[in-house]
Amino acid sequence: MSTITRLLVYAIISVTFGTIQAQEKVKDSLEKTSVDYKIEALEELKVKIEKEEREYLKAEIESINERQDAKQITAAEAEDLKKVAAEKRAANIENRLAIVDNKIELLKRNDSAYSVDDDESFIFRIGGRGEDSEDEFIYLGKKNRKHKPYKFDRRTTSDIVFAIGFNNAIIEGQDLDDSPYKLGGSGFMELGYAWKTRIFDNTNFWRLKYGFSFQWNKFDIKDNQYFVNTDGDVILQEFPVELNKAKFRTTNLVFPVHLEFGPSKKIEKEDYFRYSTRNKFKVGLGGYAGLNIGSMQKLKYKEDGNRIKNKQRGGFEVNEFVYGLSGYLAWGDTALYVKYDLNPLFKDQAFDQNNISVGLRFDMD
């Protein structure tokens, strides 16, 4: 064998052997890193557990202080409750850390494919998808979430408000029967968000309800009429051809406030209490104020055999500032609802028109 051939064979053997060694080292390094990574993640979890339990204790102590400030418990009772809470949280830390320490010991005794999945709100897995799989994957995350302790007394709650019903106008010098707007075709809708706050410490009979709402008030104009703005004077005139539809709508953003009253049920637990108005009678009296944010007249008719839809936005001298009175009579989450605009619909008109709405209101709390 020539010298060149020998050198070539040696080179091939060296490269092949070196590649095999490198692969073994990478494999060993990967397995070692997998276990170490799991253990490192669990050590971080131990720190998180201690922090989490301390935050829970802080929240419980704040709740106890609130009860003491409200004179629901004495200072001595508050200290006893704080001591019990601290002992409970310390025991929680000890028990939870012991669980994590046991996992670490399990990992140290086993290879990288070993799983430590359970309900400790943490999952870490690295390895193939099956015994015959060669592709590796890593998953690191939470399995479930711990709930923060309840606030002992929650005086303010919130809910979505939705209302729908009939709409019309009270016109100066006219009866409602003489209204130029159809009773059946004219309607309103309201969608908003409201907060409800208990006024007194030891009773939920009186509540203050407040929030914001979008109101859509629609008039279905009858007798083939439509609105015309003539030099700031908005009047109804007969349309030149037969109308299939003539509707006028205003959109308002308002901020309602109601004094709500009625019975409620007190639900008492060991570490919190709540008042519930579920299936209870309640009354709300108040009003609203806000801004008109749009107006539109929609006309549908035929001309020369063609169907025409005409939408006119703005230019109807609608009052920008909106305010009125409202009230509801409710059983549970459903109420009979009435609202009345104290401001005239149009400004500087010969005859005032005031919007009035009657319908159903749903407070979805």
Coordinates of C-alpha atoms in Angstrom, one line a residue:
M1 CA 0.0 0.0 0.0
S2 CA 1.5 3.4 -0.9
T3 CA 2.1 6.1 1.5
I4 CA -0.6 8.3 0.0
T5 CA -3.1 5.5 0.2
R6 CA -2.2 4.8 3.9
L7 CA -2.7 8.5 4.7
L8 CA -6.0 8.6 3.0
V9 CA -7.3 5.5 4.9
Y10 CA -6.1 7.0 8.2
A11 CA -7.8 10.2 7.4
I12 CA -11.1 8.5 6.6
I13 CA -10.9 6.4 9.7
S14 CA -10.1 9.5 11.9
V15 CA -12.9 11.5 10.4
T16 CA -15.4 8.6 10.8
F17 CA -14.3 7.9 14.4
G18 CA -14.3 11.6 15.2
T19 CA -17.9 12.0 13.9
I20 CA -19.1 9.0 15.9
Q21 CA -17.5 10.4 19.0
A22 CA -19.0 13.8 18.3
Q23 CA -22.5 12.4 17.9
E24 CA -22.1 10.4 21.1
K25 CA -21.0 13.6 22.9
V26 CA -23.9 15.6 21.5
K27 CA -26.4 12.9 22.5
D28 CA -24.9 12.7 26.0
S29 CA -24.9 16.5 26.2
L30 CA -28.5 16.7 25.1
E31 CA -29.7 14.1 27.6
K32 CA -27.8 15.8 30.4
T33 CA -29.2 19.2 29.4
S34 CA -32.7 17.8 29.3
V35 CA -32.6 16.6 32.9
D36 CA -30.8 19.7 34.1
Y37 CA -33.3 21.9 32.3
K38 CA -36.2 20.1 33.9
I39 CA -34.6 20.5 37.4
E40 CA -33.8 24.1 36.7
A41 CA -37.4 24.8 35.8
L42 CA -38.7 23.1 38.9
E43 CA -36.3 25.1 41.1
E44 CA -37.7 28.3 39.5
L45 CA -41.2 26.9 40.3
K46 CA -40.2 26.7 44.0
V47 CA -39.4 30.4 44.0
K48 CA -42.7 31.1 42.3
I49 CA -44.7 29.0 44.8
E50 CA -43.2 31.0 47.7
K51 CA -44.0 34.3 46.0
E52 CA -47.5 33.2 45.1
E53 CA -48.4 32.1 48.6
R54 CA -47.0 35.4 50.0
E55 CA -49.3 37.3 47.6
Y56 CA -52.2 35.3 48.7
L57 CA -51.4 36.0 52.4
K58 CA -51.1 39.8 51.5
A59 CA -54.6 39.7 50.0
E60 CA -56.1 37.9 52.9
I61 CA -54.5 40.4 55.4
E62 CA -55.9 43.3 53.4
S63 CA -59.4 41.7 53.5
I64 CA -59.1 41.2 57.3
N65 CA -58.0 44.9 57.7
E66 CA -61.1 46.0 55.6
R67 CA -63.3 44.0 57.9
Q68 CA -61.7 45.6 61.0
D69 CA -62.0 49.1 59.5
A70 CA -65.7 48.4 58.8
K71 CA -66.0 47.4 62.5
Q72 CA -67.2 44.0 61.5
I73 CA -64.5 42.4 63.7
T74 CA -62.4 43.6 66.7
A75 CA -58.7 44.2 66.6
A76 CA -58.1 41.1 68.6
E77 CA -60.2 39.0 66.2
A78 CA -58.3 40.5 63.3
E79 CA -54.9 39.5 64.8
D80 CA -56.2 35.9 65.4
L81 CA -57.4 35.7 61.8
K82 CA -54.0 37.0 60.5
K83 CA -52.2 34.4 62.5
V84 CA -54.4 31.6 61.2
A85 CA -53.9 32.9 57.6
A86 CA -50.1 33.1 58.0
E87 CA -50.0 29.5 59.4
K88 CA -52.1 28.2 56.5
R89 CA -49.9 29.9 53.9
A90 CA -46.7 28.6 55.6
A91 CA -48.1 25.1 55.6
N92 CA -49.0 25.5 51.9
I93 CA -45.5 26.5 51.0
E94 CA -44.0 23.6 52.9
N95 CA -46.4 21.0 51.3
R96 CA -46.0 22.4 47.8
L97 CA -42.2 22.6 48.0
A98 CA -42.1 19.1 49.2
I99 CA -44.0 18.0 46.1
V100 CA -41.5 19.8 43.8
D101 CA -38.5 18.4 45.7
N102 CA -39.9 14.9 45.2
K103 CA -40.2 15.6 41.5
I104 CA -36.6 16.7 41.4
E105 CA -35.5 13.5 43.1
L106 CA -37.5 11.5 40.5
L107 CA -35.7 13.3 37.7
K108 CA -32.3 12.7 39.1
R109 CA -33.0 9.0 39.2
N110 CA -34.4 8.7 35.7
D111 CA -33.6 9.7 32.1
S112 CA -34.7 12.6 30.1
A113 CA -37.9 10.9 28.8
Y114 CA -39.3 10.7 32.3
S115 CA -42.5 12.8 32.7
V116 CA -43.5 14.7 35.8
D117 CA -46.9 15.8 34.6
D118 CA -49.5 16.4 37.4
D119 CA -51.8 19.1 38.8
E120 CA -49.0 21.3 40.2
S121 CA -49.9 23.8 37.4
F122 CA -46.6 23.1 35.6
I123 CA -45.7 20.8 32.7
F124 CA -42.3 20.1 31.2
R125 CA -41.6 17.4 28.7
I126 CA -38.7 16.8 26.3
G127 CA -38.2 13.8 24.1
G128 CA -39.6 11.9 21.1
R129 CA -43.3 11.7 20.3
G130 CA -43.1 7.9 20.6
E131 CA -40.7 5.1 21.1
D132 CA -39.9 4.9 17.4
S133 CA -39.9 8.7 16.8
E134 CA -36.7 10.4 16.0
D135 CA -37.9 14.1 16.0
E136 CA -37.5 15.9 19.3
F137 CA -39.9 18.4 20.8
I138 CA -40.0 20.5 23.9
Y139 CA -43.1 21.7 25.8
L140 CA -42.9 24.0 28.8
G141 CA -46.0 25.5 30.3
K142 CA -48.8 25.6 32.9
K143 CA -51.5 22.9 33.3
N144 CA -54.0 24.9 35.3
R145 CA -54.2 28.2 37.1
K146 CA -54.6 28.9 40.8
H147 CA -57.4 31.2 41.8
K148 CA -56.8 34.2 43.9
P149 CA -58.7 34.3 47.2
Y150 CA -62.1 36.0 47.1
K151 CA -62.3 39.6 48.3
F152 CA -64.2 39.4 51.5
D153 CA -66.7 42.2 50.6
R154 CA -67.3 43.3 47.0
R155 CA -69.4 46.4 47.2
T156 CA -69.3 47.2 43.5
T157 CA -70.3 44.8 40.7
S158 CA -70.7 45.3 36.9
D159 CA -72.9 44.0 34.1
I160 CA -73.9 44.5 30.5
V161 CA -77.1 46.4 29.9
F162 CA -79.4 45.7 26.9
A163 CA -82.8 47.3 26.2
I164 CA -85.2 47.2 23.3
G165 CA -88.8 48.4 22.7
F166 CA -91.1 51.0 21.2
N167 CA -90.2 54.6 20.4
N168 CA -92.1 57.7 19.6
A169 CA -92.3 61.4 20.4
I170 CA -94.4 63.7 22.6
I171 CA -95.1 66.7 20.3
E172 CA -96.2 70.0 21.7
G173 CA -99.9 70.6 21.2
Q174 CA -100.6 67.1 19.9
D175 CA -101.8 63.8 21.4
L176 CA -99.7 60.7 21.0
D177 CA -102.5 59.3 18.8
D178 CA -101.9 62.2 16.4
S179 CA -98.2 61.4 16.1
P180 CA -96.7 61.5 12.6
Y181 CA -94.7 58.4 13.6
K182 CA -96.0 54.8 13.4
L183 CA -96.4 53.3 16.8
G184 CA -95.5 49.8 15.7
G185 CA -92.6 50.6 13.3
S186 CA -90.8 53.0 15.6
G187 CA -88.4 51.5 18.1
F188 CA -85.3 52.0 20.2
M189 CA -82.4 49.9 21.3
E190 CA -79.8 50.5 24.0
L191 CA -76.5 48.7 24.7
G192 CA -74.2 49.7 27.5
Y193 CA -72.1 48.8 30.6
A194 CA -73.0 49.6 34.2
W195 CA -71.5 49.4 37.6
K196 CA -73.6 48.9 40.8
T197 CA -72.4 50.0 44.2
R198 CA -73.9 49.3 47.6
I199 CA -74.4 52.6 49.3
F200 CA -74.5 51.5 53.0
D201 CA -72.1 49.1 54.8
N202 CA -74.6 46.7 56.4
T203 CA -77.5 46.7 54.0
N204 CA -77.9 46.2 50.2
F205 CA -81.4 47.7 50.0
W206 CA -80.1 50.9 48.4
R207 CA -77.7 50.8 45.4
L208 CA -76.3 53.3 43.0
K209 CA -76.2 52.1 39.4
Y210 CA -74.2 54.1 36.8
G211 CA -72.3 53.6 33.5
F212 CA -72.5 54.4 29.8
S213 CA -74.8 53.4 27.0
F214 CA -75.4 53.8 23.3
Q215 CA -79.0 54.6 22.5
W216 CA -80.6 54.3 19.0
N217 CA -84.0 55.9 18.7
K218 CA -85.8 55.3 15.4
F219 CA -89.0 56.9 14.0
D220 CA -91.0 55.3 11.2
I221 CA -92.6 58.3 9.4
K222 CA -96.1 57.8 8.1
D223 CA -98.4 59.4 5.6
N224 CA -95.7 59.5 2.8
Q225 CA -93.8 62.3 4.6
Y226 CA -90.1 63.0 5.2
F227 CA -88.0 65.5 7.0
V228 CA -86.8 68.6 5.2
N229 CA -84.4 71.2 6.6
T230 CA -85.3 74.7 5.3
D231 CA -83.0 77.4 6.6
G232 CA -82.7 75.6 10.0
D233 CA -86.5 74.9 10.2
V234 CA -86.9 71.1 10.2
I235 CA -90.5 70.1 9.1
L236 CA -92.3 67.1 7.6
Q237 CA -93.3 67.4 4.0
E238 CA -95.0 65.1 1.5
F239 CA -92.6 63.2 -0.7
P240 CA -93.0 63.8 -4.5
V241 CA -93.5 60.1 -5.2
E242 CA -94.8 57.1 -3.2
L243 CA -92.4 56.1 -0.4
N244 CA -91.9 52.4 0.5
K245 CA -90.1 53.4 3.7
A246 CA -89.2 56.6 5.5
K247 CA -87.3 56.3 8.7
F248 CA -85.3 58.8 10.9
R249 CA -82.8 57.6 13.5
T250 CA -80.7 59.3 16.1
T251 CA -77.7 57.8 17.9
N252 CA -76.7 59.0 21.4
L253 CA -73.9 58.3 23.8
V254 CA -75.3 58.8 27.3
F255 CA -74.2 58.3 30.9
P256 CA -77.1 57.0 33.0
V257 CA -77.3 57.1 36.8
H258 CA -80.1 55.3 38.8
L259 CA -80.9 55.0 42.4
E260 CA -81.8 51.3 42.7
F261 CA -83.6 49.8 45.7
G262 CA -85.1 46.5 46.6
P263 CA -84.5 43.4 48.7
S264 CA -81.6 41.1 48.3
K265 CA -80.3 37.8 49.7
K266 CA -77.1 37.8 51.8
I267 CA -74.8 34.8 51.1
E268 CA -72.2 34.3 53.8
K269 CA -69.2 32.0 53.6
E270 CA -66.2 31.5 55.9
D271 CA -63.9 33.9 54.1
Y272 CA -66.3 36.2 52.1
F273 CA -69.9 37.3 51.8
R274 CA -72.0 38.6 48.9
Y275 CA -75.5 40.1 48.3
S276 CA -77.6 38.7 45.5
T277 CA -80.6 40.2 43.8
R278 CA -81.3 37.1 41.8
N279 CA -85.1 36.6 41.5
K280 CA -85.7 39.7 43.6
F281 CA -87.9 42.7 43.0
K282 CA -86.1 46.0 42.3
V283 CA -86.8 49.5 41.2
G284 CA -84.5 52.0 39.6
L285 CA -85.1 55.8 39.3
G286 CA -82.8 58.3 37.7
G287 CA -81.7 59.9 34.5
Y288 CA -79.0 60.3 31.9
A289 CA -77.1 62.9 30.0
G290 CA -74.8 62.7 27.0
L291 CA -74.2 63.7 23.4
N292 CA -75.9 63.0 20.1
I293 CA -73.3 61.4 17.9
G294 CA -75.3 61.0 14.7
S295 CA -78.6 61.3 12.9
M296 CA -79.8 59.7 9.6
Q297 CA -82.9 59.7 7.4
K298 CA -83.4 56.7 5.2
L299 CA -85.8 56.8 2.3
K300 CA -86.8 53.9 0.0
Y301 CA -88.9 54.5 -3.2
K302 CA -89.2 53.7 -6.9
E303 CA -88.5 56.2 -9.6
D304 CA -88.8 55.3 -13.3
G305 CA -89.0 51.7 -12.4
N306 CA -85.8 51.8 -10.4
R307 CA -85.5 51.0 -6.7
I308 CA -83.7 53.9 -4.9
K309 CA -82.3 53.9 -1.4
N310 CA -81.4 57.4 -0.1
K311 CA -79.5 57.9 3.2
Q312 CA -79.1 61.4 4.4
R313 CA -76.7 61.8 7.3
G314 CA -76.6 64.9 9.5
G315 CA -78.0 68.3 8.8
F316 CA -81.3 67.9 10.7
E317 CA -80.6 70.4 13.5
V318 CA -80.7 67.7 16.1
N319 CA -79.8 68.8 19.6
E320 CA -76.2 67.9 20.4
F321 CA -76.7 67.7 24.2
V322 CA -79.1 64.9 25.3
Y323 CA -80.5 64.5 28.8
G324 CA -83.6 62.9 30.3
L325 CA -85.3 60.8 32.9
S326 CA -85.5 57.0 33.1
G327 CA -86.6 54.3 35.3
Y328 CA -87.2 50.5 35.5
L329 CA -89.3 48.0 37.4
A330 CA -87.5 44.7 37.5
W331 CA -87.7 41.1 38.6
G332 CA -84.3 39.5 38.6
D333 CA -82.5 40.5 35.4
T334 CA -85.5 41.6 33.4
A335 CA -87.3 45.0 33.7
L336 CA -90.0 47.1 32.3
Y337 CA -88.0 50.2 31.1
V338 CA -89.1 53.8 30.4
K339 CA -87.0 56.7 29.3
Y340 CA -88.0 60.3 28.3
D341 CA -85.7 63.0 26.7
L342 CA -86.2 66.3 28.5
N343 CA -84.3 68.0 25.6
P344 CA -86.3 68.6 22.4
L345 CA -85.3 66.4 19.5
F346 CA -84.7 69.4 17.2
K347 CA -83.4 72.7 18.3
D348 CA -85.0 76.1 17.7
Q349 CA -88.3 74.7 16.3
A350 CA -91.8 76.1 16.4
F351 CA -93.1 72.9 18.1
D352 CA -90.9 70.9 20.5
Q353 CA -90.7 67.1 20.0
N354 CA -89.4 65.0 22.9
N355 CA -88.4 61.4 22.5
I356 CA -90.1 58.7 24.6
S357 CA -89.3 55.0 24.8
V358 CA -90.9 52.0 26.5
G359 CA -89.6 48.5 26.4
L360 CA -87.7 45.7 28.2
R361 CA -84.3 46.0 29.8
F362 CA -81.9 43.2 30.6
D363 CA -79.1 43.6 33.1
M364 CA -76.9 40.6 32.4
D365 CA -74.8 40.4 35.6

